[in-house]
Every structure is written in structure tokens, then in C-alpha cells.
Amino acid sequence: MASTPAERPKPLSPDEEALVRALGQVMHVLPRAIDGDMISDRQLPLTEYTALMNLSEAPDRRMRMHELAALCHLSLSGMTRTIIRLETQGLVKRERCEQDARGWNAVLTDAGFARLEESWPSHLAAVRRRFLQHFEGFDLAQLARAFRGAGTAN
Amino acid sequence: MASTPAERPKPLSPDEEALVRALGQVMHVLPRAIDGDMISDRQLPLTEYTALMNLSEAPDRRMRMHELAALCHLSLSGMTRTIIRLETQGLVKRERCEQDARGWNAVLTDAGFARLEESWPSHLAAVRRRFLQHFEGFDLAQLARAFRGAGTAN
DNA sequence: AGCCGATCCTTGCTTGGTCAAGCAAATGAC
DNA sequence: GTCATTTGCTTGACCAAGCAAGGATCGGCT
């Protein structure tokens, strides 16, 4: 890709162009909007909500840092800092991993679970209103496959 | 939205859930991937490319800051700093607006236009390969409308 | 003319992310 | 057993970007 000579490739069609621009807008607006909803509604930023949610679905409500980071689409260091923030709020605690003393488990506390229970309806409503609602009539499974493809491209 | 009582709303269907997760992944991966392509290929970060591109399409290759910021999906302060970066590279210059002495125009220089000319094929290829390719067979116009709706939701 | 509120942009501060370096434990070779 | 390498996570430095406050200018109103 880096080495193609200066041939003039065919430009985007108007539909392609429009789609790319619209995607750019969505990628910019959507996370901020949902984050804003969560904050004004429950004082829980989207990143922290996502961490709590993924933990709650893990066996024994605990997970290794790198695993959680991957699920939250966060770098390992970003995950560390997020967990620290949650820890100071008492929503999560950290325990050394028994099988591997280098490793840590992030563990959802009861307070964290309660916080999640009180927050997920807001998140759900925001996701529906800001996103899903606009895709009624689409084949959602097909769409999801396409997105996953784009997200995994070499 | 903030004041709904603690009724338990209906959870997402599996398809909806999958779509939301896939979107989350795309929003995280895609901009970084294209930015990475642009940097390794042309040493031009995506944000700066976008600014140059929008300027090149403006009449007289110049635009007011707030207008450019909106097109680039950037805050005004973010735009200021991006333009400063581009200015130090000689790709853009700033001129006071004649009609309104508060305002500034960002103006694409010849060097900036040349930089854009040499860079857009890389951007185009990245967008096709990382994104559009995965949506062959979709009704792109319909999809773009849905995205725009989501990006504009109240 | 002179003031007031609105507008345009910049600057300071803070947050949050990445990358690279560091530390500690585990693993494997000898 | 001990040394070298790898792995798991944390920390520090840096950078992009947002918000809020500020300086300058405009435009309307008296």
C-alpha cells in the first residue's frame, strides 16, 4: 500500500462519500452523546460503565486486566487507570491472581454491582434512542457482520 | 430521560447487542487504523489530512475557523491547534478576515495543496480497504441516512 | 458617540489516551 | 540452583482534544 506509484485511483462515488462523511460524524458524536447522557443521568462515565458491565458478566465477577482491557477497547494502561478510579469509588477491588502472582484480578464489589444495576437502564435507553432507533428496518445481523469485518481488517 | 423510575426495561435482543458491540469496536479501531495508515504511509495524521482536504474544497481554498472545525468534527480549540501545527509545517497560513476583524481564515498554501495531492490516494485506499469494502451489497444511501440520523439525534 | 450583549477565536487547565521504560514474578536452559 | 528471557501490570512522559474563561471586535440601541 505504501509503495503504489502515483496512479490516480478512482474517487469515491457520491453514495460512498456520503456514507464515509456520515460515519465520521457518528463516530464523533455518538460516544460523546452517550457519555454525556450517562454523566448527567447517573454520574457514571461511559468508560467506567463499560468496565463494570464487562466485569459483571465475567465468571465470579472478576477478570484479568488484559482481558478486561480488550473487552473495553482500552489500552492496558488506560484500563489500569480506569480501574484505579473505580477502586477509589469502592466499585471495584483488586486481588492478586492466585495462579500467577504477577497478575491481578479486577473484582466487582457489591457496591459496584449496585451502581451498575441502577445505571444500566440509562445506558440502554441512550443506546436505543441515539443509535438503534435509527436502524429499524435494517438487517441488524448482517450489519453487525459488516462492522465486525471492518473492525478486524488487516 | 433522567427521571424515569426504576422500571426494568426490556433488554437488547441478541442482534441488537451484537450490533452495538460491533459498532463499539469499529469506532475504536477504524480511526486509529486509518490514522496509522496515513502516518506510516505519508507522515500525515488523519486530523491534519482532514483539515487540508476540507480547505482544498472551499472556495478560494480558505475557510473560517468555526466552519472548518465543524467539517472536521473538531472543537474550535482543537481546530486552532491543528491549524497551528499545519502552519508550522508551511501547509496552511492564516489571514485576518476582511469583513470581520475578529475572524481568521485558514488558507491552504501551495505546499499544503501539494501535500494533499500526494496524500489523498493513501487515504482513499485506506478508507476503501478498512471500511467500504465490507459494505459491498448494502444500500449505501440508506445506510448513510441512518447514520446521519443517529449523529443528529436530539 | 458610547455602551452592552453577542460573536470569533485563543489560551490555560484538565482529562484521558498511547507508548516506552520499569519492576516483579514466572518460565525455561543449563 | 541460577541465570536469561518472557510475561503481566504499573508508572512516567507526552500529546491530542475538550471545556471554560478571556481578549478583541462587532452591531444594535439609546
XYZ file of C-alpha atoms (C1' of nucleotides) in Angstrom:
368
model
C 0.000 0.000 0.000
C 2.812 2.392 0.769
C 4.605 1.796 -2.467
C 1.978 2.187 -5.164
C 3.078 4.706 -7.773
C 1.182 7.921 -8.301
C -1.616 6.451 -10.369
C -4.814 8.379 -9.884
C -7.249 5.989 -8.277
C -10.922 6.263 -8.978
C -12.553 8.651 -6.493
C -15.461 7.683 -4.283
C -18.964 7.625 -5.644
C -21.343 10.192 -4.146
C -23.009 7.474 -2.072
C -19.702 6.223 -0.758
C -18.615 9.743 0.023
C -21.839 10.441 1.878
C -21.511 7.251 3.882
C -17.945 7.983 4.893
C -18.850 11.502 5.991
C -21.857 10.232 7.930
C -19.760 7.609 9.644
C -17.230 10.235 10.609
C -19.977 12.265 12.188
C -21.438 9.320 14.067
C -18.075 8.238 15.390
C -17.538 11.716 16.717
C -20.975 12.461 18.091
C -22.276 9.146 19.372
C -19.794 8.290 22.130
C -19.872 11.845 23.464
C -23.652 11.893 23.426
C -23.999 8.606 25.282
C -21.236 9.536 27.700
C -22.974 12.844 28.312
C -26.276 11.095 28.924
C -24.663 8.717 31.405
C -22.913 11.503 33.252
C -25.871 13.824 33.527
C -28.142 10.930 34.355
C -26.059 8.788 36.680
C -22.668 10.483 37.156
C -21.055 7.432 35.600
C -18.843 7.974 32.560
C -19.266 5.533 29.719
C -15.766 4.093 30.107
C -16.392 3.217 33.742
C -19.818 1.853 32.981
C -18.352 -0.400 30.316
C -15.765 -1.759 32.725
C -18.384 -2.520 35.385
C -20.634 -4.138 32.820
C -17.979 -6.433 31.458
C -16.912 -7.407 34.944
C -20.474 -8.229 35.929
C -20.714 -10.707 33.083
C -17.467 -12.459 33.922
C -17.431 -15.677 35.944
C -17.151 -14.816 39.618
C -17.374 -11.152 38.610
C -13.638 -10.963 38.190
C -11.278 -10.649 35.288
C -7.616 -10.237 34.463
C -6.576 -6.776 33.405
C -5.577 -7.523 29.830
C -8.769 -9.417 29.193
C -10.920 -6.617 30.541
C -8.949 -4.035 28.582
C -9.627 -5.903 25.347
C -13.355 -6.083 26.037
C -13.479 -2.393 26.905
C -11.461 -1.386 23.815
C -8.862 0.216 26.051
C -5.106 0.039 26.284
C -3.697 -1.789 29.253
C -2.505 1.405 30.880
C -5.824 3.073 30.217
C -7.501 0.114 31.866
C -5.203 0.377 34.882
C -6.182 3.996 35.396
C -9.857 3.324 34.901
C -9.753 0.553 37.485
C -7.912 2.846 39.889
C -10.681 5.401 39.507
C -13.306 2.744 40.160
C -11.331 1.417 43.102
C -11.251 4.791 44.831
C -15.033 4.846 44.494
C -15.220 1.386 46.039
C -16.918 -0.074 42.983
C -14.116 -2.470 42.206
C -11.303 -4.034 44.157
C -8.107 -5.659 43.027
C -6.808 -9.017 44.123
C -3.638 -10.762 43.179
C -4.210 -13.652 40.852
C -3.719 -16.975 42.611
C -2.390 -18.927 39.662
C 0.024 -16.204 38.641
C 1.311 -13.785 41.226
C 2.295 -11.269 38.572
C -1.313 -10.886 37.575
C -4.207 -9.020 39.098
C -7.907 -9.583 39.015
C -10.300 -6.693 38.926
C -13.253 -7.749 41.047
C -16.667 -6.126 41.053
C -17.746 -5.235 44.591
C -21.332 -5.311 45.803
C -21.320 -1.537 45.674
C -20.133 -1.755 42.090
C -22.846 -4.210 41.217
C -25.447 -1.949 42.781
C -24.098 1.014 40.843
C -24.394 -0.993 37.669
C -27.922 -2.114 38.477
C -29.001 1.456 38.949
C -27.223 2.641 35.811
C -27.869 0.168 33.078
C -31.365 1.348 32.222
C -29.936 4.770 31.410
C -27.313 3.261 29.206
C -29.816 1.066 27.474
C -32.163 3.952 26.836
C -29.353 6.086 25.490
C -28.175 3.359 23.131
C -31.672 2.775 21.847
C -32.515 6.399 21.375
C -29.223 7.577 19.960
C -28.405 4.592 17.822
C -30.644 1.547 17.421
C -33.763 3.549 16.799
C -32.284 4.840 13.566
C -31.704 1.349 12.218
C -35.206 -0.012 12.384
C -35.927 -1.993 9.260
C -32.297 -2.945 8.718
C -30.973 -6.465 8.869
C -29.114 -5.991 12.112
C -27.236 -9.274 11.995
C -25.935 -8.561 8.512
C -24.940 -5.075 9.601
C -23.135 -6.415 12.639
C -21.166 -8.807 10.462
C -20.067 -5.971 8.201
C -18.977 -3.882 11.175
C -17.048 -6.731 12.669
C -15.343 -7.213 9.335
C -14.346 -3.563 9.193
C -13.147 -3.643 12.770
C -10.949 -6.666 12.161
C -9.477 -5.785 8.764
C -5.794 -6.454 8.324
C -34.841 10.517 30.374
C -33.166 11.265 33.628
C -36.293 10.884 35.657
C -37.778 7.579 34.625
C -38.407 5.392 37.645
C -36.581 2.132 38.165
C -38.754 0.046 35.883
C -36.818 -2.773 34.283
C -36.731 -2.027 30.584
C -36.618 -4.786 28.061
C -33.024 -5.770 27.362
C -31.492 -5.756 23.901
C -32.118 -8.601 21.517
C -29.050 -10.678 20.615
C -28.875 -8.990 17.222
C -29.069 -5.552 18.746
C -26.459 -6.462 21.304
C -24.136 -7.794 18.619
C -24.573 -4.658 16.546
C -23.820 -2.363 19.457
C -20.695 -4.294 20.345
C -19.551 -4.320 16.727
C -20.108 -0.594 16.444
C -18.100 -0.037 19.595
C -15.265 -1.976 18.112
C -15.379 -0.145 14.787
C -15.471 3.253 16.439
C -12.394 2.319 18.393
C -10.394 0.556 15.716
C -11.228 2.338 12.475
C -9.949 5.867 13.131
C -6.742 4.553 14.668
C -6.219 2.171 11.774
C -6.694 4.835 9.122
C -4.626 7.319 11.114
C -1.901 4.707 11.409
C -2.016 4.020 7.678
C -1.735 7.709 6.892
C 1.158 8.187 9.268
C 3.184 5.212 8.175
C 2.397 5.930 4.553
C 2.641 9.711 4.322
C 3.561 11.047 7.749
C 0.273 12.933 7.771
C -2.106 12.293 10.680
C -5.743 11.861 9.792
C -6.816 15.032 11.586
C -4.390 17.134 9.605
C -5.321 15.411 6.375
C -8.982 16.133 7.014
C -8.275 19.794 7.576
C -6.268 20.094 4.365
C -8.928 18.234 2.439
C -11.779 20.405 3.599
C -9.780 23.529 2.905
C -8.982 22.383 -0.613
C -12.666 22.091 -1.379
C -13.554 25.525 -0.069
C -13.888 28.493 -2.404
C -10.534 30.204 -2.750
C -9.083 27.423 -0.592
C -9.845 29.352 2.552
C -12.287 28.956 5.406
C -13.235 30.492 8.742
C -12.139 28.562 11.781
C -15.536 27.607 13.158
C -16.706 26.405 9.782
C -13.646 24.246 9.292
C -13.921 22.901 12.827
C -17.474 21.769 12.165
C -16.489 19.988 8.960
C -13.559 18.295 10.683
C -15.672 17.232 13.687
C -13.344 19.116 15.995
C -13.855 21.658 18.737
C -12.832 25.190 17.953
C -9.842 24.946 20.236
C -8.813 21.653 18.712
C -9.043 23.267 15.291
C -6.903 26.195 16.378
C -4.150 23.865 17.483
C -4.375 21.690 14.393
C -4.041 24.741 12.185
C -1.055 25.872 14.232
C 0.593 22.512 13.626
C -0.094 22.806 9.917
C 1.137 26.392 9.868
C 4.491 25.458 11.348
C 4.835 22.948 8.515
C 4.005 25.645 5.993
C 0.968 23.779 4.716
C -1.516 26.428 5.778
C -1.344 30.111 6.559
C -3.683 32.324 8.490
C -5.060 35.645 7.323
C -7.321 38.053 9.089
C -10.822 38.047 7.693
C -11.518 41.233 5.745
C -15.198 41.519 6.543
C -14.749 40.802 10.250
C -11.535 41.640 12.038
C -12.309 39.186 14.826
C -12.190 36.320 12.407
C -9.393 34.422 10.755
C -9.228 32.459 7.578
C -7.185 29.332 7.333
C -5.731 29.312 3.834
C -4.239 26.313 2.078
C -0.772 27.107 0.715
C 0.655 25.640 -2.469
C 2.811 23.409 -0.309
C -0.298 22.278 1.528
C -2.090 21.535 -1.712
C 0.879 19.550 -2.943
C 0.948 17.609 0.312
C -2.716 16.814 -0.120
C -2.242 15.757 -3.735
C 0.427 13.316 -2.725
C -1.579 12.012 0.219
C -5.146 11.525 -0.872
C -4.600 8.255 -2.696
C -3.380 6.728 0.546
C -6.396 7.994 2.403
C -8.735 6.772 -0.271
C -7.158 3.332 -0.311
C -7.316 3.089 3.471
C -10.989 4.077 3.553
C -11.877 1.573 0.893
C -9.919 -1.253 2.369
C -10.751 -0.686 6.012
C -14.349 0.336 5.618
C -16.211 0.482 2.307
C -15.051 -2.907 1.159
C -17.014 -4.502 3.972
C -20.265 -2.894 2.895
C -20.489 -4.170 -0.644
C -24.037 -5.196 -1.377
C -25.535 -2.728 1.078
C -27.745 0.172 0.114
C -25.164 2.815 0.909
C -27.508 5.770 0.598
C -29.981 4.248 3.015
C -27.149 3.459 5.396
C -25.828 6.998 5.201
C -29.273 8.367 6.051
C -29.462 6.159 9.131
C -26.011 7.277 10.268
C -26.851 10.898 9.769
C -29.986 10.389 11.811
C -28.015 8.820 14.635
C -25.433 11.586 14.508
C -28.055 14.283 14.737
C -30.379 12.804 17.342
C -31.653 15.165 19.989
C -20.849 58.953 20.393
C -20.954 55.356 23.815
C -22.376 51.311 25.905
C -23.973 46.363 26.064
C -24.501 41.880 24.671
C -23.158 38.663 21.197
C -19.631 36.571 18.349
C -14.956 34.791 16.995
C -11.001 32.924 18.210
C -7.224 31.800 21.564
C -5.274 30.209 25.894
C -4.990 27.701 30.389
C -6.284 23.822 32.571
C -7.606 19.098 32.953
C -8.693 14.612 31.357
C -7.643 10.611 29.102
C -5.107 8.039 25.787
C -0.718 5.902 23.877
C 3.998 4.492 24.062
C 8.152 3.235 26.324
C 10.529 2.083 30.386
C 10.457 -0.290 34.689
C 9.543 -3.777 38.208
C 8.233 -8.256 39.767
C 7.140 -12.884 39.044
C 7.280 -16.924 36.087
C 9.395 -19.925 32.818
C 12.981 -22.439 30.719
C 18.026 -23.603 29.880
C 21.919 -25.153 31.647
C 20.117 -23.735 41.740
C 20.959 -19.786 38.963
C 20.806 -17.010 35.106
C 18.350 -15.126 30.898
C 14.115 -14.367 28.821
C 9.328 -13.565 28.764
C 5.046 -12.049 30.658
C 1.725 -9.028 33.397
C 0.930 -4.912 35.036
C 2.193 -0.041 36.567
C 4.271 4.386 36.034
C 6.027 8.480 33.711
C 6.331 11.445 29.840
C 3.958 13.216 26.225
C 0.227 14.546 23.185
C -4.418 15.442 21.358
C -8.710 17.346 22.450
C -12.436 19.298 25.258
C -14.260 22.919 28.329
C -14.337 27.247 30.372
C -12.545 31.785 30.772
C -10.615 35.758 28.403
C -9.499 39.395 24.852
C -10.884 41.569 20.822
C -14.295 43.138 17.759
C -18.861 43.803 16.006
C -23.568 45.543 15.880
C -27.651 47.364 17.745
C -29.666 50.682 20.830
C -30.027 54.850 23.237
